[in-house]
Tab-separated table of C-alpha atoms in Angstrom:
chain	number	residue	atom	x	y	z
A	1281	MET	CA	2.574	2.199	44.511
A	1282	THR	CA	3.637	5.094	42.267
A	1283	LEU	CA	1.779	6.359	39.213
A	1284	THR	CA	4.624	5.061	37.052
A	1285	GLU	CA	4.261	1.568	38.524
A	1286	MET	CA	0.512	1.743	37.943
A	1287	ARG	CA	1.138	2.615	34.281
A	1288	TYR	CA	3.424	-0.408	33.941
A	1289	ILE	CA	0.824	-2.725	35.462
A	1290	VAL	CA	-2.012	-1.369	33.324
A	1291	ALA	CA	0.149	-1.668	30.187
A	1292	LEU	CA	1.025	-5.287	30.991
A	1293	ALA	CA	-2.643	-6.105	31.593
A	1294	ARG	CA	-3.462	-4.589	28.198
A	1295	GLU	CA	-0.624	-6.125	26.188
A	1296	ARG	CA	-0.232	-9.476	28.004
A	1297	HIS	CA	3.403	-9.344	26.881
A	1298	PHE	CA	6.347	-7.909	28.803
A	1299	GLY	CA	8.225	-6.639	25.744
A	1300	LYS	CA	5.198	-4.915	24.215
A	1301	ALA	CA	4.158	-3.435	27.562
A	1302	ALA	CA	7.667	-2.047	28.123
A	1303	GLU	CA	7.731	-0.604	24.602
A	1304	SER	CA	4.384	1.123	25.118
A	1305	CYS	CA	5.737	2.683	28.344
A	1306	HIS	CA	9.026	3.696	26.664
A	1307	VAL	CA	11.154	1.713	29.099
A	1308	SER	CA	13.295	-1.420	28.907
A	1309	GLN	CA	11.763	-4.800	29.688
A	1310	PRO	CA	14.020	-5.327	32.767
A	1311	THR	CA	12.857	-1.949	34.159
A	1312	LEU	CA	9.215	-2.987	33.877
A	1313	SER	CA	9.900	-6.458	35.298
A	1314	VAL	CA	11.768	-5.057	38.329
A	1315	ALA	CA	8.963	-2.588	39.033
A	1316	LEU	CA	6.344	-5.335	38.854
A	1317	LYS	CA	8.367	-7.590	41.150
A	1318	LYS	CA	8.646	-4.736	43.647
A	1319	VAL	CA	4.880	-4.129	43.633
A	1320	GLU	CA	4.095	-7.839	43.985
A	1321	GLY	CA	6.573	-8.018	46.871
A	1322	GLN	CA	4.830	-5.153	48.636
A	1323	LEU	CA	1.418	-6.773	48.112
A	1324	GLY	CA	2.635	-10.238	49.035
A	1325	ALA	CA	0.862	-11.863	46.099
A	1326	PRO	CA	1.344	-12.129	42.312
A	1327	LEU	CA	-0.613	-9.913	39.943
A	1328	PHE	CA	0.280	-11.939	36.846
A	1329	GLU	CA	0.976	-15.581	36.055
A	1330	ARG	CA	3.959	-15.958	33.709
A	1331	THR	CA	4.515	-18.878	31.367
A	1332	VAL	CA	6.891	-19.284	28.465
A	1333	SER	CA	4.209	-18.289	25.956
A	1334	ASP	CA	1.658	-16.316	27.946
A	1335	VAL	CA	1.041	-13.704	30.628
A	1336	ARG	CA	-2.214	-14.071	32.542
A	1337	ILE	CA	-3.644	-11.701	35.103
A	1338	THR	CA	-4.671	-13.080	38.497
A	1339	ALA	CA	-7.934	-12.324	40.294
A	1340	LEU	CA	-6.067	-9.906	42.566
A	1341	GLY	CA	-4.409	-8.413	39.497
A	1342	GLU	CA	-7.794	-7.708	37.929
A	1343	ARG	CA	-8.849	-5.728	41.008
A	1344	ILE	CA	-5.547	-3.846	41.262
A	1345	VAL	CA	-5.555	-2.981	37.535
A	1346	ALA	CA	-9.157	-1.737	37.667
A	1347	GLN	CA	-8.324	0.561	40.570
A	1348	ALA	CA	-5.059	1.680	38.946
A	1349	ARG	CA	-6.971	2.699	35.820
A	1350	ARG	CA	-9.289	4.853	37.931
A	1351	VAL	CA	-6.344	6.500	39.688
A	1352	LEU	CA	-4.557	7.167	36.390
A	1353	ASP	CA	-7.729	8.665	34.910
A	1354	GLU	CA	-7.933	11.096	37.818
A	1355	ALA	CA	-4.212	11.882	37.503
A	1356	VAL	CA	-4.736	12.778	33.841
A	1357	LYS	CA	-7.489	15.197	34.880
A	1358	LEU	CA	-5.102	16.861	37.350
A	1359	GLU	CA	-2.485	17.252	34.612
A	1360	GLU	CA	-5.078	18.730	32.266
A	1361	ILE	CA	-6.251	21.237	34.877
A	1362	ALA	CA	-2.642	22.341	35.360
A	1363	SER	CA	-1.951	22.541	31.617
A	1364	SER	CA	-5.045	24.669	31.013
A	1365	VAL	CA	-3.146	27.665	32.414
A	1366	GLY	CA	-1.243	29.575	29.740
A	1367	ASP	CA	-1.318	29.683	25.957
A	1368	PRO	CA	-3.249	26.659	24.583
A	1369	MET	CA	-1.436	27.047	21.248
A	1370	SER	CA	2.034	26.610	22.741
A	1371	GLY	CA	3.655	23.528	24.151
A	1372	GLN	CA	3.848	19.988	22.822
A	1373	LEU	CA	0.794	18.255	21.410
A	1374	ARG	CA	0.838	14.450	21.417
A	1375	VAL	CA	-0.841	13.078	18.300
A	1376	GLY	CA	-1.515	9.439	17.466
A	1377	ILE	CA	-2.227	8.339	13.909
A	1378	ILE	CA	-2.885	4.969	12.316
A	1379	TYR	CA	-0.387	3.398	9.930
A	1380	THR	CA	-2.573	3.599	6.813
A	1381	ILE	CA	-3.086	7.364	7.194
A	1382	ALA	CA	0.222	8.742	8.503
A	1383	PRO	CA	2.506	8.444	5.423
A	1384	TYR	CA	-0.033	10.095	3.119
A	1385	LEU	CA	-1.364	12.800	5.449
A	1386	LEU	CA	1.702	13.986	7.362
A	1387	PRO	CA	3.674	15.569	4.454
A	1388	GLN	CA	0.893	18.159	4.047
A	1389	PHE	CA	-0.471	18.208	7.588
A	1390	ILE	CA	2.776	19.059	9.407
A	1391	PRO	CA	3.561	22.242	7.390
A	1392	ALA	CA	-0.088	23.356	7.581
A	1393	LEU	CA	-0.231	22.978	11.367
A	1394	ASN	CA	3.192	24.585	11.804
A	1395	ARG	CA	2.016	27.668	9.924
A	1396	ALA	CA	-1.050	27.949	12.175
A	1397	ALA	CA	0.677	27.055	15.452
A	1398	PRO	CA	4.462	27.481	15.170
A	1399	ASN	CA	4.930	27.180	18.940
A	1400	MET	CA	3.151	23.823	19.190
A	1401	PRO	CA	5.605	21.018	18.320
A	1402	LEU	CA	4.158	17.562	17.791
A	1403	PHE	CA	4.999	14.244	19.364
A	1404	LEU	CA	3.798	11.692	16.797
A	1405	LYS	CA	2.960	8.049	17.427
A	1406	GLU	CA	1.982	5.654	14.627
A	1407	ASP	CA	0.093	2.558	15.757
A	1408	PHE	CA	-3.055	0.481	15.345
A	1409	THR	CA	-6.405	1.925	16.442
A	1410	GLY	CA	-6.629	-0.726	19.151
A	1411	ASN	CA	-3.460	0.635	20.753
A	1412	LEU	CA	-4.062	4.340	20.195
A	1413	ILE	CA	-7.424	4.374	21.988
A	1414	PRO	CA	-6.036	3.094	25.342
A	1415	ALA	CA	-3.092	5.506	25.039
A	1416	LEU	CA	-5.522	8.382	24.485
A	1417	LYS	CA	-7.667	7.379	27.458
A	1418	ALA	CA	-4.596	7.030	29.664
A	1419	GLY	CA	-3.456	10.554	28.813
A	1420	GLU	CA	-0.384	9.367	26.886
A	1421	LEU	CA	-1.805	11.041	23.750
A	1422	ASP	CA	-3.876	14.214	23.383
A	1423	VAL	CA	-5.661	13.519	20.101
A	1424	ILE	CA	-5.653	10.704	17.559
A	1425	VAL	CA	-6.388	10.482	13.835
A	1426	ILE	CA	-8.261	7.266	12.993
A	1427	ALA	CA	-10.969	5.891	10.742
A	1428	LEU	CA	-14.490	6.514	12.019
A	1429	PRO	CA	-17.128	5.765	13.198
A	1430	PHE	CA	-16.010	5.564	16.790
A	1431	SER	CA	-18.001	6.155	19.953
A	1432	GLU	CA	-17.023	5.713	23.582
A	1433	PRO	CA	-18.009	7.595	26.754
A	1434	GLY	CA	-15.545	10.297	27.692
A	1435	LEU	CA	-14.178	10.666	24.163
A	1436	VAL	CA	-15.224	13.018	21.358
A	1437	ALA	CA	-15.049	12.012	17.680
A	1438	GLN	CA	-15.272	14.467	14.790
A	1439	PRO	CA	-14.968	13.629	11.070
A	1440	ALA	CA	-12.461	15.481	8.886
A	1441	TYR	CA	-12.636	13.920	5.417
A	1442	ASP	CA	-14.008	11.007	3.397
A	1443	GLU	CA	-11.608	8.893	1.384
A	1444	PRO	CA	-12.827	6.569	-1.403
A	1445	PHE	CA	-11.211	3.203	-2.080
A	1446	ARG	CA	-9.497	2.199	-5.334
A	1447	VAL	CA	-8.628	-1.111	-6.956
A	1448	VAL	CA	-4.917	-1.405	-7.794
A	1449	VAL	CA	-3.916	-4.078	-10.322
A	1450	PRO	CA	-0.705	-5.018	-12.169
A	1451	ALA	CA	-0.258	-3.172	-15.458
A	1452	ALA	CA	-0.569	-6.474	-17.362
A	1453	HIS	CA	-3.740	-7.592	-15.539
A	1454	PRO	CA	-6.859	-8.196	-17.708
A	1455	TRP	CA	-8.673	-5.488	-15.714
A	1456	ALA	CA	-6.062	-2.858	-16.590
A	1457	SER	CA	-7.996	-1.863	-19.723
A	1458	ARG	CA	-11.231	-1.315	-17.791
A	1459	ASP	CA	-12.647	2.002	-16.643
A	1460	ALA	CA	-13.926	0.625	-13.309
A	1461	VAL	CA	-14.256	-2.613	-11.299
A	1462	PRO	CA	-17.433	-3.885	-9.575
A	1463	ALA	CA	-16.836	-4.785	-5.936
A	1464	ASP	CA	-18.429	-8.206	-6.367
A	1465	GLU	CA	-15.695	-9.308	-8.786
A	1466	LEU	CA	-12.916	-9.173	-6.199
A	1467	ASP	CA	-13.639	-12.575	-4.663
A	1468	GLY	CA	-11.617	-15.293	-6.325
A	1469	GLN	CA	-8.774	-12.901	-7.162
A	1470	ASN	CA	-5.329	-13.081	-5.562
A	1471	LEU	CA	-6.307	-10.303	-3.192
A	1472	LEU	CA	-3.546	-8.600	-1.213
A	1473	LEU	CA	-4.628	-7.535	2.272
A	1474	LEU	CA	-3.072	-6.022	5.368
A	1475	GLY	CA	-2.607	-8.382	8.294
A	1476	GLN	CA	-5.040	-9.191	11.085
A	1477	GLY	CA	-5.569	-6.324	13.540
A	1478	ASN	CA	-5.327	-3.586	10.923
A	1479	CYS	CA	-8.596	-1.663	10.711
A	1480	PHE	CA	-8.197	-0.968	6.978
A	1481	ARG	CA	-8.281	-4.718	6.321
A	1482	ASP	CA	-11.616	-4.866	8.164
A	1483	GLN	CA	-12.940	-1.887	6.194
A	1484	VAL	CA	-12.063	-3.556	2.890
A	1485	LEU	CA	-13.871	-6.738	3.899
A	1486	GLU	CA	-16.905	-4.786	5.126
A	1487	SER	CA	-17.140	-2.757	1.907
A	1488	CYS	CA	-16.960	-5.852	-0.305
A	1489	PRO	CA	-19.480	-8.228	1.362
A	1490	ARG	CA	-18.761	-11.170	-0.947
A	1491	LEU	CA	-15.239	-11.302	0.475
A	1492	THR	CA	-16.693	-12.551	3.764
A	1493	ALA	CA	-18.163	-15.650	2.093
A	1494	PRO	CA	-16.533	-19.047	2.778
A	1495	ASP	CA	-13.444	-19.626	0.625
A	1496	ALA	CA	-13.569	-16.047	-0.780
A	1497	LEU	CA	-10.109	-15.306	0.601
A	1498	ASP	CA	-8.512	-18.648	-0.218
A	1499	ASN	CA	-6.174	-16.956	-2.698
A	1500	SER	CA	-5.459	-13.881	-0.586
A	1501	LEU	CA	-1.985	-12.823	0.551
A	1502	GLU	CA	-0.967	-10.484	3.370
A	1503	GLY	CA	1.389	-7.507	3.385
A	1504	SER	CA	2.705	-5.563	6.354
A	1505	SER	CA	1.951	-2.088	4.951
A	1506	LEU	CA	0.215	-0.385	2.036
A	1507	GLU	CA	3.592	0.379	0.477
A	1508	THR	CA	4.586	-3.288	0.673
A	1509	ILE	CA	1.271	-4.248	-0.912
A	1510	ARG	CA	1.846	-1.708	-3.680
A	1511	TYR	CA	5.155	-3.365	-4.555
A	1512	MET	CA	3.527	-6.800	-4.433
A	1513	VAL	CA	0.901	-5.628	-6.931
A	1514	ALA	CA	3.625	-4.207	-9.185
A	1515	SER	CA	5.391	-7.573	-9.109
A	1516	GLY	CA	2.230	-9.299	-10.330
A	1517	ALA	CA	1.393	-11.064	-7.052
A	1518	GLY	CA	-2.258	-9.986	-7.098
A	1519	VAL	CA	-4.684	-7.087	-6.837
A	1520	ALA	CA	-5.364	-4.790	-3.887
A	1521	VAL	CA	-7.868	-2.322	-2.497
A	1522	MET	CA	-6.195	0.866	-1.274
A	1523	PRO	CA	-7.417	4.267	-0.011
A	1524	SER	CA	-7.265	7.032	-2.606
A	1525	THR	CA	-4.501	8.937	-0.776
A	1526	ALA	CA	-2.211	5.934	-1.211
A	1527	ALA	CA	-3.455	4.787	-4.630
A	1528	ASP	CA	-4.100	7.899	-6.746
A	1529	PRO	CA	-0.486	9.189	-6.757
A	1530	LEU	CA	0.596	5.851	-8.277
A	1531	THR	CA	-1.035	6.841	-11.555
A	1532	GLU	CA	1.811	9.277	-12.201
A	1533	ARG	CA	4.775	7.581	-10.551
A	1534	GLU	CA	4.227	3.821	-10.796
A	1535	PRO	CA	3.939	2.517	-14.394
A	1536	MET	CA	3.815	-1.104	-13.230
A	1537	VAL	CA	0.318	-0.754	-11.738
A	1538	LYS	CA	-3.067	0.549	-12.852
A	1539	VAL	CA	-5.361	2.381	-10.431
A	1540	LEU	CA	-9.085	1.875	-11.066
A	1541	PRO	CA	-12.192	3.276	-9.362
A	1542	PHE	CA	-14.991	1.032	-8.156
A	1543	ALA	CA	-18.017	0.779	-10.410
A	1544	GLY	CA	-21.095	2.506	-9.011
A	1545	THR	CA	-20.918	3.940	-5.497
A	1546	SER	CA	-17.365	3.636	-4.262
A	1547	PRO	CA	-16.723	2.228	-0.794
A	1548	LEU	CA	-14.916	4.728	1.419
A	1549	ARG	CA	-13.683	5.448	4.894
A	1550	THR	CA	-14.211	8.529	7.030
A	1551	VAL	CA	-11.100	9.870	8.730
A	1552	GLY	CA	-11.453	12.009	11.813
A	1553	LEU	CA	-10.143	13.126	15.183
A	1554	VAL	CA	-10.808	11.632	18.614
A	1555	TRP	CA	-9.891	13.331	21.895
A	1556	ARG	CA	-10.887	13.317	25.560
A	1557	VAL	CA	-13.879	15.371	26.647
A	1558	THR	CA	-11.744	16.811	29.445
A	1559	PHE	CA	-8.823	17.904	27.236
A	1560	PRO	CA	-8.244	21.546	28.284
A	1561	ARG	CA	-6.854	22.913	24.985
A	1562	PRO	CA	-9.819	22.922	22.564
A	1563	GLN	CA	-8.095	25.631	20.515
A	1564	ALA	CA	-5.292	23.153	19.771
A	1565	ILE	CA	-7.840	20.587	18.555
A	1566	ASP	CA	-9.457	23.243	16.357
A	1567	ALA	CA	-6.043	24.036	14.862
A	1568	VAL	CA	-5.395	20.344	14.149
A	1569	ARG	CA	-8.748	19.956	12.417
A	1570	ALA	CA	-8.260	23.158	10.395
A	1571	ALA	CA	-4.863	21.862	9.259
A	1572	LEU	CA	-6.451	18.554	8.246
A	1573	LEU	CA	-9.157	20.323	6.249
A	1574	SER	CA	-6.568	22.455	4.465
A	1575	CYS	CA	-4.730	19.430	3.066
A	1576	ASP	CA	-5.320	18.668	-0.609
A	1577	LEU	CA	-5.371	14.873	-0.334
A	1578	PRO	CA	-5.835	12.817	-3.522
A	1579	GLY	CA	-9.464	11.776	-3.934
A	1580	ALA	CA	-10.505	12.896	-0.443
A	1581	ALA	CA	-13.514	15.116	0.269
A	1582	SER	CA	-13.344	17.400	3.325
A	1583	ARG	CA	-16.094	17.365	5.963
A	1584	ARG	CA	-16.247	21.110	6.580
């Protein structure tokens, strides 16, 4: 079994979906399926049970996947030992970043990092935290930018900046004339949220405890991205909680919404970097963090 075949098997065990597993491995679905069939033929037993709507791992598959993960972990260490030779500030750096951070951070971050490390081009991957963490551990990414806290053996997390939340309402909303909005008034509103699986949705619910009460989200609607939610607010569909980097610029460029702070202590999220303990280019991580700290992000406070 080759390392590539092991990566396919581990991806399928993680995704439980052939299309998603193939996409995460940057191959076509038939390529992944043929490789799996070859491995199962060599073993003489199936690793996965396939149905029309589900992919389930067999008992043998569980054992094979567990061992494959260990082998891939050791292979990553070999690659990192080899890559430690030479200039740590040259060569590609693979960076993962969550959807609710990337559009607002990258326009400043990319030029800042390029000035500090012009010979270090970036491979960028936007995804959910739940997908970026396995990719980081598997060596597919070198460092990721996510919302903290996060703690897991073998990985290092370091905060970069704190970002307060804002309430965004239609310009004609009764709250538009206010100076601030208490968090406990959000329940009962037509609240616009990101879909299940997005960590920012969870952070909004955690920061506004009354939203977790029964029936508190009966009038809520879901959007696929913060930009989609912004347009929904502008159309009058409801109100939203957004991070300051996404919300504050709307004050100048979006007359159809009003951006309001929270009354009292504002809920916030901490954004930071996560990388493997064994990553052999700490200077590259330092350059990434310095570039993050140099960005003048609306409402954000750097963790220097």
